[in-house]
Amino acid sequence: MSLMSTQSKSLFLTDVHAQLKRRYKPKPDRSAGRLSVLEAVVYGICHEDTTREQANQALSRFKDQFFDWNEVRVSPIAEVQETLADIPDPQGRAERIRRFLRQLFSKTYGFSLEPLTKKPLKEALKALHAYEAFSSDYVTATVIQQALGGHAIPIDSATRRALERLGISDSDLPSLRSILERAVPKNRGVEFLELLEELAHDTCVAPDPDCPRCELRKICAYALALKQEAQQTAQANQSAAKAAAEAKKPAKKIAKEAAKERPNAAPAPASAPPPTAKKPPAKQPPPAPKSPPGKRGTGK
């Protein structure tokens, strides 16, 4: 569960909303043309894990290609599936839609749930949960938002992925939806969801988001973690390259550079020359012999 306080989430999601609004231009007059309860159920089944455009087109084709909802109820699955051919799991969605219509007809003998719009929201939801389609929290939230006038923000796998990367998460889907509905006011709920869906299907895709092109890269927890990881990897690679370059230097060059880095180190004392042997003194020649004293002569 996210540890961010409700106020912090509200401020953070307000910032997210503002930045996404600059990138994706919301469609005007979003409040016009509220769906009927039945249409909102079909729309929710078509929209979960698809784009808004795909869901709108599917709902339009149901209205154009079938005379009424009873015809959809009695048509073969293959024909219903053709209406959903351009969205994922068309057979599964076709079975869910036809099963809902059959349950509705067996309970009401008709195809209108509009009396529920005049009941309190909790009472209306209690009646609707008798239908298998409402086992999906996404369908439930879609009906609340699109038909019953309540505050709900439907979350499918794509929008949940974007929220978790932003740092907004919870262990189960209804709890995550409650976090959003407390942090995002009702008057901005529809627009916020539309912008979040644009993000989820444009840049915050699976499996790898296009973070450099994302408007939220400076505040997104996932993008910031990727950036930090890339910086750490670059620093590690730089250190490894420097160490490898140092290892290739000759020993003498390393010693020379080490000596430059220690300019105040005392120089090593010069080695003294080895002592030389003293020569013996040269021999002096012997002195010349003295002449004997001469004899004195006698006179004659």
Short mmCIF file of N, CA, C and O in Angstrom, two decimals, residues 77-201:
data_model
loop_
_atom_site.label_atom_id
_atom_site.label_comp_id
_atom_site.label_asym_id
_atom_site.label_seq_id
_atom_site.Cartn_x
_atom_site.Cartn_y
_atom_site.Cartn_z
N ILE A 77 -23.60 -16.02 -30.87
CA ILE A 77 -22.38 -15.38 -30.35
C ILE A 77 -21.50 -14.86 -31.48
O ILE A 77 -20.90 -13.80 -31.38
N ALA A 78 -21.45 -15.60 -32.58
CA ALA A 78 -20.60 -15.19 -33.71
C ALA A 78 -21.01 -13.82 -34.24
O ALA A 78 -20.15 -13.00 -34.59
N GLU A 79 -22.32 -13.54 -34.29
CA GLU A 79 -22.78 -12.26 -34.80
C GLU A 79 -22.48 -11.13 -33.81
O GLU A 79 -22.08 -10.03 -34.20
N VAL A 80 -22.66 -11.41 -32.53
CA VAL A 80 -22.33 -10.41 -31.52
C VAL A 80 -20.82 -10.16 -31.52
O VAL A 80 -20.36 -9.02 -31.38
N GLN A 81 -20.07 -11.21 -31.73
CA GLN A 81 -18.62 -11.11 -31.72
C GLN A 81 -18.11 -10.25 -32.86
O GLN A 81 -17.10 -9.54 -32.72
N GLU A 82 -18.79 -10.28 -34.00
CA GLU A 82 -18.36 -9.46 -35.14
C GLU A 82 -18.39 -7.97 -34.81
O GLU A 82 -17.58 -7.19 -35.31
N THR A 83 -19.31 -7.58 -33.96
CA THR A 83 -19.40 -6.17 -33.56
C THR A 83 -18.20 -5.76 -32.73
O THR A 83 -17.86 -4.58 -32.66
N LEU A 84 -17.51 -6.72 -32.12
CA LEU A 84 -16.38 -6.45 -31.24
C LEU A 84 -15.06 -6.91 -31.85
O LEU A 84 -14.08 -7.13 -31.13
N ALA A 85 -15.05 -7.06 -33.17
CA ALA A 85 -13.91 -7.71 -33.83
C ALA A 85 -12.60 -6.97 -33.67
O ALA A 85 -11.53 -7.57 -33.76
N ASP A 86 -12.62 -5.66 -33.45
CA ASP A 86 -11.37 -4.89 -33.41
C ASP A 86 -10.84 -4.67 -32.00
O ASP A 86 -9.90 -3.90 -31.82
N ILE A 87 -11.42 -5.32 -31.01
CA ILE A 87 -10.93 -5.16 -29.64
C ILE A 87 -10.51 -6.53 -29.09
O ILE A 87 -10.96 -7.56 -29.58
N PRO A 88 -9.66 -6.57 -28.06
CA PRO A 88 -9.18 -7.85 -27.54
C PRO A 88 -10.31 -8.71 -26.98
O PRO A 88 -11.30 -8.20 -26.46
N ASP A 89 -10.16 -10.02 -27.09
CA ASP A 89 -11.09 -11.02 -26.56
C ASP A 89 -12.54 -10.73 -26.97
O ASP A 89 -13.43 -10.60 -26.12
N PRO A 90 -12.81 -10.66 -28.27
CA PRO A 90 -14.18 -10.36 -28.70
C PRO A 90 -15.18 -11.44 -28.29
O PRO A 90 -16.33 -11.13 -27.96
N GLN A 91 -14.77 -12.70 -28.32
CA GLN A 91 -15.71 -13.77 -27.95
C GLN A 91 -16.10 -13.68 -26.48
O GLN A 91 -17.28 -13.78 -26.13
N GLY A 92 -15.12 -13.48 -25.61
CA GLY A 92 -15.41 -13.38 -24.19
C GLY A 92 -16.32 -12.20 -23.87
O GLY A 92 -17.26 -12.31 -23.07
N ARG A 93 -16.09 -11.08 -24.51
CA ARG A 93 -16.93 -9.90 -24.28
C ARG A 93 -18.34 -10.13 -24.84
O ARG A 93 -19.34 -9.72 -24.21
N ALA A 94 -18.42 -10.76 -26.00
CA ALA A 94 -19.74 -11.04 -26.59
C ALA A 94 -20.56 -11.94 -25.67
O ALA A 94 -21.77 -11.73 -25.47
N GLU A 95 -19.92 -12.94 -25.08
CA GLU A 95 -20.63 -13.84 -24.16
C GLU A 95 -21.10 -13.11 -22.91
O GLU A 95 -22.21 -13.33 -22.42
N ARG A 96 -20.26 -12.21 -22.38
CA ARG A 96 -20.66 -11.45 -21.19
C ARG A 96 -21.83 -10.52 -21.48
O ARG A 96 -22.75 -10.40 -20.67
N ILE A 97 -21.81 -9.87 -22.64
CA ILE A 97 -22.90 -8.94 -22.99
C ILE A 97 -24.20 -9.70 -23.19
O ILE A 97 -25.26 -9.31 -22.67
N ARG A 98 -24.15 -10.80 -23.95
CA ARG A 98 -25.39 -11.54 -24.19
C ARG A 98 -25.92 -12.17 -22.90
O ARG A 98 -27.13 -12.21 -22.68
N ARG A 99 -25.01 -12.65 -22.04
CA ARG A 99 -25.45 -13.23 -20.77
C ARG A 99 -26.13 -12.17 -19.89
O ARG A 99 -27.15 -12.44 -19.25
N PHE A 100 -25.60 -10.95 -19.89
CA PHE A 100 -26.23 -9.87 -19.11
C PHE A 100 -27.62 -9.57 -19.66
O PHE A 100 -28.58 -9.40 -18.88
N LEU A 101 -27.75 -9.48 -20.97
CA LEU A 101 -29.06 -9.17 -21.56
C LEU A 101 -30.08 -10.27 -21.26
O LEU A 101 -31.26 -10.00 -21.02
N ARG A 102 -29.63 -11.50 -21.27
CA ARG A 102 -30.54 -12.61 -20.96
C ARG A 102 -30.94 -12.59 -19.48
O ARG A 102 -32.11 -12.85 -19.15
N GLN A 103 -30.01 -12.30 -18.60
CA GLN A 103 -30.34 -12.18 -17.18
C GLN A 103 -31.32 -11.02 -16.96
O GLN A 103 -32.29 -11.15 -16.19
N LEU A 104 -31.08 -9.91 -17.62
CA LEU A 104 -31.95 -8.75 -17.47
C LEU A 104 -33.36 -9.06 -17.94
O LEU A 104 -34.35 -8.71 -17.27
N PHE A 105 -33.46 -9.72 -19.08
CA PHE A 105 -34.79 -10.03 -19.61
C PHE A 105 -35.52 -11.03 -18.72
O PHE A 105 -36.73 -10.93 -18.50
N SER A 106 -34.77 -11.99 -18.18
CA SER A 106 -35.43 -12.99 -17.32
C SER A 106 -35.92 -12.37 -16.01
O SER A 106 -36.89 -12.86 -15.41
N LYS A 107 -35.30 -11.29 -15.55
CA LYS A 107 -35.70 -10.64 -14.30
C LYS A 107 -36.77 -9.58 -14.52
O LYS A 107 -37.65 -9.39 -13.67
N THR A 108 -36.70 -8.85 -15.63
CA THR A 108 -37.58 -7.68 -15.81
C THR A 108 -38.51 -7.80 -17.01
O THR A 108 -39.40 -6.96 -17.16
N TYR A 109 -38.26 -8.81 -17.87
CA TYR A 109 -39.02 -8.95 -19.13
C TYR A 109 -38.93 -7.68 -19.96
O TYR A 109 -39.86 -7.30 -20.68
N GLY A 110 -37.82 -7.03 -19.86
CA GLY A 110 -37.58 -5.81 -20.63
C GLY A 110 -36.10 -5.51 -20.67
O GLY A 110 -35.26 -6.33 -20.26
N PHE A 111 -35.78 -4.31 -21.14
CA PHE A 111 -34.38 -3.94 -21.29
C PHE A 111 -34.12 -2.52 -20.78
O PHE A 111 -33.41 -1.73 -21.39
N SER A 112 -34.72 -2.20 -19.66
CA SER A 112 -34.53 -0.89 -19.06
C SER A 112 -34.26 -1.03 -17.56
O SER A 112 -34.96 -1.76 -16.86
N LEU A 113 -33.25 -0.31 -17.13
CA LEU A 113 -32.92 -0.25 -15.71
C LEU A 113 -32.99 1.19 -15.20
O LEU A 113 -32.45 1.50 -14.13
N GLU A 114 -33.63 2.05 -15.94
CA GLU A 114 -33.65 3.47 -15.60
C GLU A 114 -34.32 3.79 -14.27
O GLU A 114 -33.96 4.79 -13.64
N PRO A 115 -35.29 3.02 -13.79
CA PRO A 115 -35.84 3.34 -12.45
C PRO A 115 -34.77 3.37 -11.36
O PRO A 115 -34.94 4.05 -10.35
N LEU A 116 -33.65 2.67 -11.58
CA LEU A 116 -32.59 2.65 -10.57
C LEU A 116 -31.89 4.01 -10.44
O LEU A 116 -31.29 4.31 -9.41
N THR A 117 -31.97 4.84 -11.47
CA THR A 117 -31.32 6.15 -11.42
C THR A 117 -31.99 7.08 -10.40
O THR A 117 -31.40 8.09 -10.00
N LYS A 118 -33.23 6.75 -10.03
CA LYS A 118 -33.95 7.59 -9.07
C LYS A 118 -33.81 7.09 -7.63
O LYS A 118 -34.31 7.71 -6.70
N LYS A 119 -33.10 5.99 -7.47
CA LYS A 119 -32.89 5.42 -6.13
C LYS A 119 -31.55 5.89 -5.57
O LYS A 119 -30.66 6.30 -6.33
N PRO A 120 -31.37 5.84 -4.25
CA PRO A 120 -30.05 6.12 -3.68
C PRO A 120 -28.99 5.18 -4.28
O PRO A 120 -29.30 4.04 -4.65
N LEU A 121 -27.79 5.68 -4.37
CA LEU A 121 -26.74 4.93 -5.06
C LEU A 121 -26.53 3.54 -4.45
O LEU A 121 -26.41 2.55 -5.18
N LYS A 122 -26.47 3.44 -3.14
CA LYS A 122 -26.24 2.14 -2.51
C LYS A 122 -27.36 1.16 -2.82
O LYS A 122 -27.12 -0.04 -3.07
N GLU A 123 -28.59 1.66 -2.84
CA GLU A 123 -29.72 0.78 -3.14
C GLU A 123 -29.69 0.33 -4.59
O GLU A 123 -29.97 -0.85 -4.90
N ALA A 124 -29.33 1.24 -5.49
CA ALA A 124 -29.23 0.89 -6.91
C ALA A 124 -28.13 -0.15 -7.13
O ALA A 124 -28.32 -1.13 -7.87
N LEU A 125 -27.00 0.03 -6.48
CA LEU A 125 -25.90 -0.92 -6.65
C LEU A 125 -26.24 -2.29 -6.08
O LEU A 125 -25.85 -3.32 -6.64
N LYS A 126 -26.98 -2.31 -5.00
CA LYS A 126 -27.40 -3.58 -4.42
C LYS A 126 -28.24 -4.37 -5.41
O LYS A 126 -28.10 -5.59 -5.57
N ALA A 127 -29.14 -3.68 -6.13
CA ALA A 127 -29.98 -4.34 -7.13
C ALA A 127 -29.13 -4.80 -8.32
O ALA A 127 -29.34 -5.90 -8.86
N LEU A 128 -28.17 -3.99 -8.73
CA LEU A 128 -27.37 -4.31 -9.91
C LEU A 128 -26.40 -5.47 -9.66
O LEU A 128 -26.05 -6.21 -10.59
N HIS A 129 -25.96 -5.66 -8.43
CA HIS A 129 -25.02 -6.74 -8.16
C HIS A 129 -25.65 -8.13 -8.25
O HIS A 129 -24.95 -9.13 -8.10
N ALA A 130 -26.93 -8.17 -8.51
CA ALA A 130 -27.56 -9.46 -8.78
C ALA A 130 -27.18 -9.97 -10.16
O ALA A 130 -27.35 -11.16 -10.46
N TYR A 131 -26.64 -9.10 -11.01
CA TYR A 131 -26.24 -9.47 -12.37
C TYR A 131 -24.76 -9.83 -12.40
O TYR A 131 -23.93 -9.16 -11.78
N GLU A 132 -24.45 -10.86 -13.15
CA GLU A 132 -23.08 -11.37 -13.21
C GLU A 132 -22.09 -10.34 -13.73
O GLU A 132 -20.92 -10.32 -13.33
N ALA A 133 -22.54 -9.43 -14.60
CA ALA A 133 -21.65 -8.43 -15.18
C ALA A 133 -21.02 -7.55 -14.12
O ALA A 133 -19.91 -7.03 -14.30
N PHE A 134 -21.70 -7.40 -12.97
CA PHE A 134 -21.21 -6.51 -11.93
C PHE A 134 -20.20 -7.19 -11.00
O PHE A 134 -19.81 -6.60 -9.99
N SER A 135 -19.78 -8.38 -11.34
CA SER A 135 -18.64 -8.98 -10.63
C SER A 135 -17.35 -8.25 -11.00
O SER A 135 -16.34 -8.37 -10.30
N SER A 136 -17.39 -7.50 -12.10
CA SER A 136 -16.25 -6.68 -12.51
C SER A 136 -16.35 -5.32 -11.84
O SER A 136 -17.33 -4.59 -12.02
N ASP A 137 -15.32 -4.95 -11.07
CA ASP A 137 -15.31 -3.64 -10.43
C ASP A 137 -15.26 -2.53 -11.47
O ASP A 137 -15.79 -1.44 -11.25
N TYR A 138 -14.65 -2.83 -12.61
CA TYR A 138 -14.56 -1.82 -13.68
C TYR A 138 -15.95 -1.50 -14.22
O TYR A 138 -16.29 -0.33 -14.43
N VAL A 139 -16.77 -2.54 -14.46
CA VAL A 139 -18.12 -2.32 -14.97
C VAL A 139 -18.94 -1.55 -13.92
O VAL A 139 -19.68 -0.61 -14.25
N THR A 140 -18.82 -1.94 -12.66
CA THR A 140 -19.54 -1.26 -11.59
C THR A 140 -19.20 0.23 -11.56
O THR A 140 -20.10 1.09 -11.51
N ALA A 141 -17.90 0.55 -11.59
CA ALA A 141 -17.48 1.96 -11.54
C ALA A 141 -17.93 2.72 -12.79
O ALA A 141 -18.29 3.89 -12.71
N THR A 142 -17.92 2.05 -13.94
CA THR A 142 -18.36 2.69 -15.17
C THR A 142 -19.83 3.07 -15.08
O THR A 142 -20.24 4.18 -15.49
N VAL A 143 -20.66 2.18 -14.56
CA VAL A 143 -22.09 2.46 -14.44
C VAL A 143 -22.33 3.59 -13.44
O VAL A 143 -23.17 4.47 -13.68
N ILE A 144 -21.59 3.59 -12.34
CA ILE A 144 -21.73 4.68 -11.36
C ILE A 144 -21.40 6.01 -12.01
O ILE A 144 -22.13 7.01 -11.85
N GLN A 145 -20.31 6.05 -12.77
CA GLN A 145 -19.85 7.30 -13.37
C GLN A 145 -20.71 7.74 -14.55
O GLN A 145 -21.07 8.91 -14.67
N GLN A 146 -21.04 6.80 -15.42
CA GLN A 146 -21.69 7.15 -16.69
C GLN A 146 -23.22 7.19 -16.63
O GLN A 146 -23.84 7.82 -17.48
N ALA A 147 -23.82 6.51 -15.64
CA ALA A 147 -25.28 6.40 -15.65
C ALA A 147 -25.95 6.81 -14.34
O ALA A 147 -27.07 7.34 -14.36
N LEU A 148 -25.30 6.58 -13.21
CA LEU A 148 -25.95 6.82 -11.92
C LEU A 148 -25.57 8.16 -11.29
O LEU A 148 -26.09 8.51 -10.23
N GLY A 149 -24.67 8.89 -11.92
CA GLY A 149 -24.33 10.22 -11.43
C GLY A 149 -23.46 10.24 -10.19
O GLY A 149 -23.33 11.29 -9.54
N GLY A 150 -22.85 9.13 -9.84
CA GLY A 150 -21.98 9.09 -8.66
C GLY A 150 -20.53 9.38 -9.02
O GLY A 150 -20.18 9.54 -10.20
N HIS A 151 -19.70 9.43 -7.98
CA HIS A 151 -18.27 9.67 -8.19
C HIS A 151 -17.54 8.33 -8.19
O HIS A 151 -17.48 7.64 -7.17
N ALA A 152 -17.01 7.95 -9.34
CA ALA A 152 -16.26 6.71 -9.48
C ALA A 152 -15.23 6.89 -10.58
O ALA A 152 -15.46 7.59 -11.56
N ILE A 153 -14.08 6.24 -10.39
CA ILE A 153 -13.02 6.28 -11.40
C ILE A 153 -12.67 4.84 -11.75
O ILE A 153 -11.93 4.17 -11.00
N PRO A 154 -13.20 4.31 -12.85
CA PRO A 154 -12.92 2.91 -13.23
C PRO A 154 -11.42 2.71 -13.50
O PRO A 154 -10.78 3.55 -14.13
N ILE A 155 -10.90 1.59 -13.03
CA ILE A 155 -9.48 1.28 -13.22
C ILE A 155 -9.36 -0.11 -13.83
O ILE A 155 -9.85 -1.08 -13.26
N ASP A 156 -8.70 -0.18 -14.98
CA ASP A 156 -8.41 -1.48 -15.58
C ASP A 156 -6.90 -1.73 -15.47
O ASP A 156 -6.19 -1.00 -14.79
N SER A 157 -6.42 -2.77 -16.14
CA SER A 157 -5.00 -3.14 -15.98
C SER A 157 -4.07 -2.05 -16.50
O SER A 157 -2.99 -1.83 -15.95
N ALA A 158 -4.47 -1.36 -17.57
CA ALA A 158 -3.60 -0.33 -18.16
C ALA A 158 -3.48 0.89 -17.24
O ALA A 158 -2.38 1.38 -16.98
N THR A 159 -4.62 1.39 -16.73
CA THR A 159 -4.56 2.54 -15.84
C THR A 159 -3.92 2.17 -14.50
O THR A 159 -3.22 2.99 -13.90
N ARG A 160 -4.13 0.95 -14.06
CA ARG A 160 -3.49 0.53 -12.82
C ARG A 160 -1.97 0.49 -12.97
O ARG A 160 -1.24 0.88 -12.06
N ARG A 161 -1.50 0.02 -14.11
CA ARG A 161 -0.06 -0.02 -14.37
C ARG A 161 0.52 1.40 -14.31
O ARG A 161 1.57 1.64 -13.70
N ALA A 162 -0.16 2.36 -14.94
CA ALA A 162 0.33 3.74 -14.93
C ALA A 162 0.34 4.32 -13.52
O ALA A 162 1.31 4.98 -13.12
N LEU A 163 -0.70 4.05 -12.76
CA LEU A 163 -0.77 4.55 -11.39
C LEU A 163 0.34 3.97 -10.52
O LEU A 163 0.98 4.68 -9.72
N GLU A 164 0.60 2.68 -10.65
CA GLU A 164 1.64 2.04 -9.84
C GLU A 164 3.02 2.58 -10.19
O GLU A 164 3.86 2.76 -9.31
N ARG A 165 3.25 2.88 -11.45
CA ARG A 165 4.53 3.47 -11.82
C ARG A 165 4.66 4.88 -11.28
O ARG A 165 5.77 5.33 -10.94
N LEU A 166 3.55 5.58 -11.16
CA LEU A 166 3.57 6.92 -10.58
C LEU A 166 3.78 6.87 -9.06
O LEU A 166 4.15 7.88 -8.45
N GLY A 167 3.53 5.71 -8.46
CA GLY A 167 3.70 5.57 -7.01
C GLY A 167 2.40 5.49 -6.25
O GLY A 167 2.40 5.53 -5.01
N ILE A 168 1.25 5.33 -6.96
CA ILE A 168 -0.06 5.19 -6.32
C ILE A 168 -0.49 3.74 -6.49
O ILE A 168 -0.77 3.29 -7.61
N SER A 169 -0.54 2.99 -5.39
CA SER A 169 -0.85 1.56 -5.51
C SER A 169 -1.59 1.08 -4.28
O SER A 169 -1.60 1.73 -3.24
N ASP A 170 -2.21 -0.08 -4.43
CA ASP A 170 -2.85 -0.77 -3.32
C ASP A 170 -2.99 -2.23 -3.68
O ASP A 170 -2.86 -2.61 -4.85
N SER A 171 -3.25 -3.05 -2.68
CA SER A 171 -3.25 -4.50 -2.89
C SER A 171 -4.44 -4.98 -3.72
O SER A 171 -4.35 -5.99 -4.40
N ASP A 172 -5.58 -4.29 -3.66
CA ASP A 172 -6.73 -4.73 -4.44
C ASP A 172 -7.35 -3.54 -5.18
O ASP A 172 -7.15 -2.38 -4.80
N LEU A 173 -8.09 -3.85 -6.23
CA LEU A 173 -8.61 -2.81 -7.13
C LEU A 173 -9.62 -1.88 -6.47
O LEU A 173 -9.51 -0.65 -6.62
N PRO A 174 -10.61 -2.37 -5.72
CA PRO A 174 -11.55 -1.43 -5.08
C PRO A 174 -10.86 -0.45 -4.13
O PRO A 174 -11.23 0.72 -4.06
N SER A 175 -9.84 -0.92 -3.41
CA SER A 175 -9.11 -0.02 -2.50
C SER A 175 -8.33 1.03 -3.27
O SER A 175 -8.28 2.20 -2.87
N LEU A 176 -7.73 0.63 -4.39
CA LEU A 176 -7.01 1.59 -5.22
C LEU A 176 -7.97 2.63 -5.78
O LEU A 176 -7.66 3.83 -5.82
N ARG A 177 -9.14 2.18 -6.20
CA ARG A 177 -10.15 3.12 -6.72
C ARG A 177 -10.59 4.09 -5.63
O ARG A 177 -10.79 5.28 -5.89
N SER A 178 -10.72 3.61 -4.40
CA SER A 178 -11.11 4.49 -3.29
C SER A 178 -10.05 5.57 -3.04
O SER A 178 -10.37 6.71 -2.72
N ILE A 179 -8.77 5.19 -3.18
CA ILE A 179 -7.69 6.17 -3.03
C ILE A 179 -7.86 7.30 -4.03
O ILE A 179 -7.78 8.49 -3.69
N LEU A 180 -8.10 6.94 -5.28
CA LEU A 180 -8.26 7.94 -6.32
C LEU A 180 -9.48 8.82 -6.08
O LEU A 180 -9.43 10.04 -6.24
N GLU A 181 -10.58 8.19 -5.70
CA GLU A 181 -11.83 8.93 -5.54
C GLU A 181 -11.77 9.88 -4.35
O GLU A 181 -12.48 10.89 -4.32
N ARG A 182 -10.93 9.58 -3.35
CA ARG A 182 -10.74 10.52 -2.24
C ARG A 182 -9.80 11.65 -2.63
O ARG A 182 -9.93 12.78 -2.15
N ALA A 183 -8.83 11.36 -3.49
CA ALA A 183 -7.82 12.36 -3.85
C ALA A 183 -8.25 13.25 -5.01
O ALA A 183 -7.80 14.40 -5.11
N VAL A 184 -9.08 12.72 -5.92
CA VAL A 184 -9.52 13.48 -7.10
C VAL A 184 -10.99 13.85 -6.91
O VAL A 184 -11.83 12.96 -6.76
N PRO A 185 -11.33 15.12 -6.91
CA PRO A 185 -12.73 15.51 -6.70
C PRO A 185 -13.63 15.07 -7.85
O PRO A 185 -13.16 14.82 -8.97
N LYS A 186 -14.92 14.97 -7.57
CA LYS A 186 -15.88 14.46 -8.54
C LYS A 186 -15.91 15.30 -9.82
O LYS A 186 -16.00 14.75 -10.92
N ASN A 187 -15.80 16.63 -9.68
CA ASN A 187 -15.90 17.49 -10.86
C ASN A 187 -14.71 17.35 -11.81
O ASN A 187 -14.74 17.85 -12.92
N ARG A 188 -13.65 16.65 -11.36
CA ARG A 188 -12.50 16.42 -12.23
C ARG A 188 -12.29 14.94 -12.52
O ARG A 188 -11.33 14.56 -13.19
N GLY A 189 -13.17 14.09 -12.01
CA GLY A 189 -12.97 12.65 -12.11
C GLY A 189 -12.98 12.12 -13.53
O GLY A 189 -12.10 11.34 -13.93
N VAL A 190 -13.96 12.55 -14.33
CA VAL A 190 -14.08 12.04 -15.70
C VAL A 190 -12.89 12.49 -16.54
O VAL A 190 -12.29 11.70 -17.28
N GLU A 191 -12.53 13.76 -16.42
CA GLU A 191 -11.40 14.28 -17.19
C GLU A 191 -10.09 13.63 -16.76
O GLU A 191 -9.25 13.28 -17.60
N PHE A 192 -9.91 13.45 -15.45
CA PHE A 192 -8.69 12.82 -14.96
C PHE A 192 -8.56 11.41 -15.53
O PHE A 192 -7.48 10.99 -15.96
N LEU A 193 -9.65 10.66 -15.52
CA LEU A 193 -9.61 9.30 -16.05
C LEU A 193 -9.27 9.29 -17.53
O LEU A 193 -8.47 8.48 -17.99
N GLU A 194 -9.86 10.20 -18.28
CA GLU A 194 -9.57 10.27 -19.71
C GLU A 194 -8.09 10.53 -19.97
O GLU A 194 -7.46 9.88 -20.82
N LEU A 195 -7.51 11.47 -19.21
CA LEU A 195 -6.09 11.79 -19.37
C LEU A 195 -5.20 10.62 -18.94
O LEU A 195 -4.17 10.34 -19.57
N LEU A 196 -5.60 9.95 -17.86
CA LEU A 196 -4.83 8.79 -17.38
C LEU A 196 -4.84 7.67 -18.42
O LEU A 196 -3.82 7.00 -18.64
N GLU A 197 -5.98 7.48 -19.08
CA GLU A 197 -6.06 6.46 -20.13
C GLU A 197 -5.17 6.83 -21.31
O GLU A 197 -4.52 5.96 -21.91
N GLU A 198 -5.13 8.11 -21.65
CA GLU A 198 -4.24 8.56 -22.73
C GLU A 198 -2.79 8.23 -22.40
O GLU A 198 -2.04 7.73 -23.23
N LEU A 199 -2.40 8.50 -21.16
CA LEU A 199 -1.04 8.20 -20.72
C LEU A 199 -0.76 6.70 -20.81
O LEU A 199 0.28 6.27 -21.32
N ALA A 200 -1.71 5.88 -20.31
CA ALA A 200 -1.50 4.43 -20.24
C ALA A 200 -1.36 3.80 -21.61
O ALA A 200 -0.65 2.80 -21.77
N HIS A 201 -2.04 4.36 -22.61
CA HIS A 201 -2.00 3.76 -23.96
C HIS A 201 -1.03 4.48 -24.90
O HIS A 201 -0.85 4.05 -26.03
#
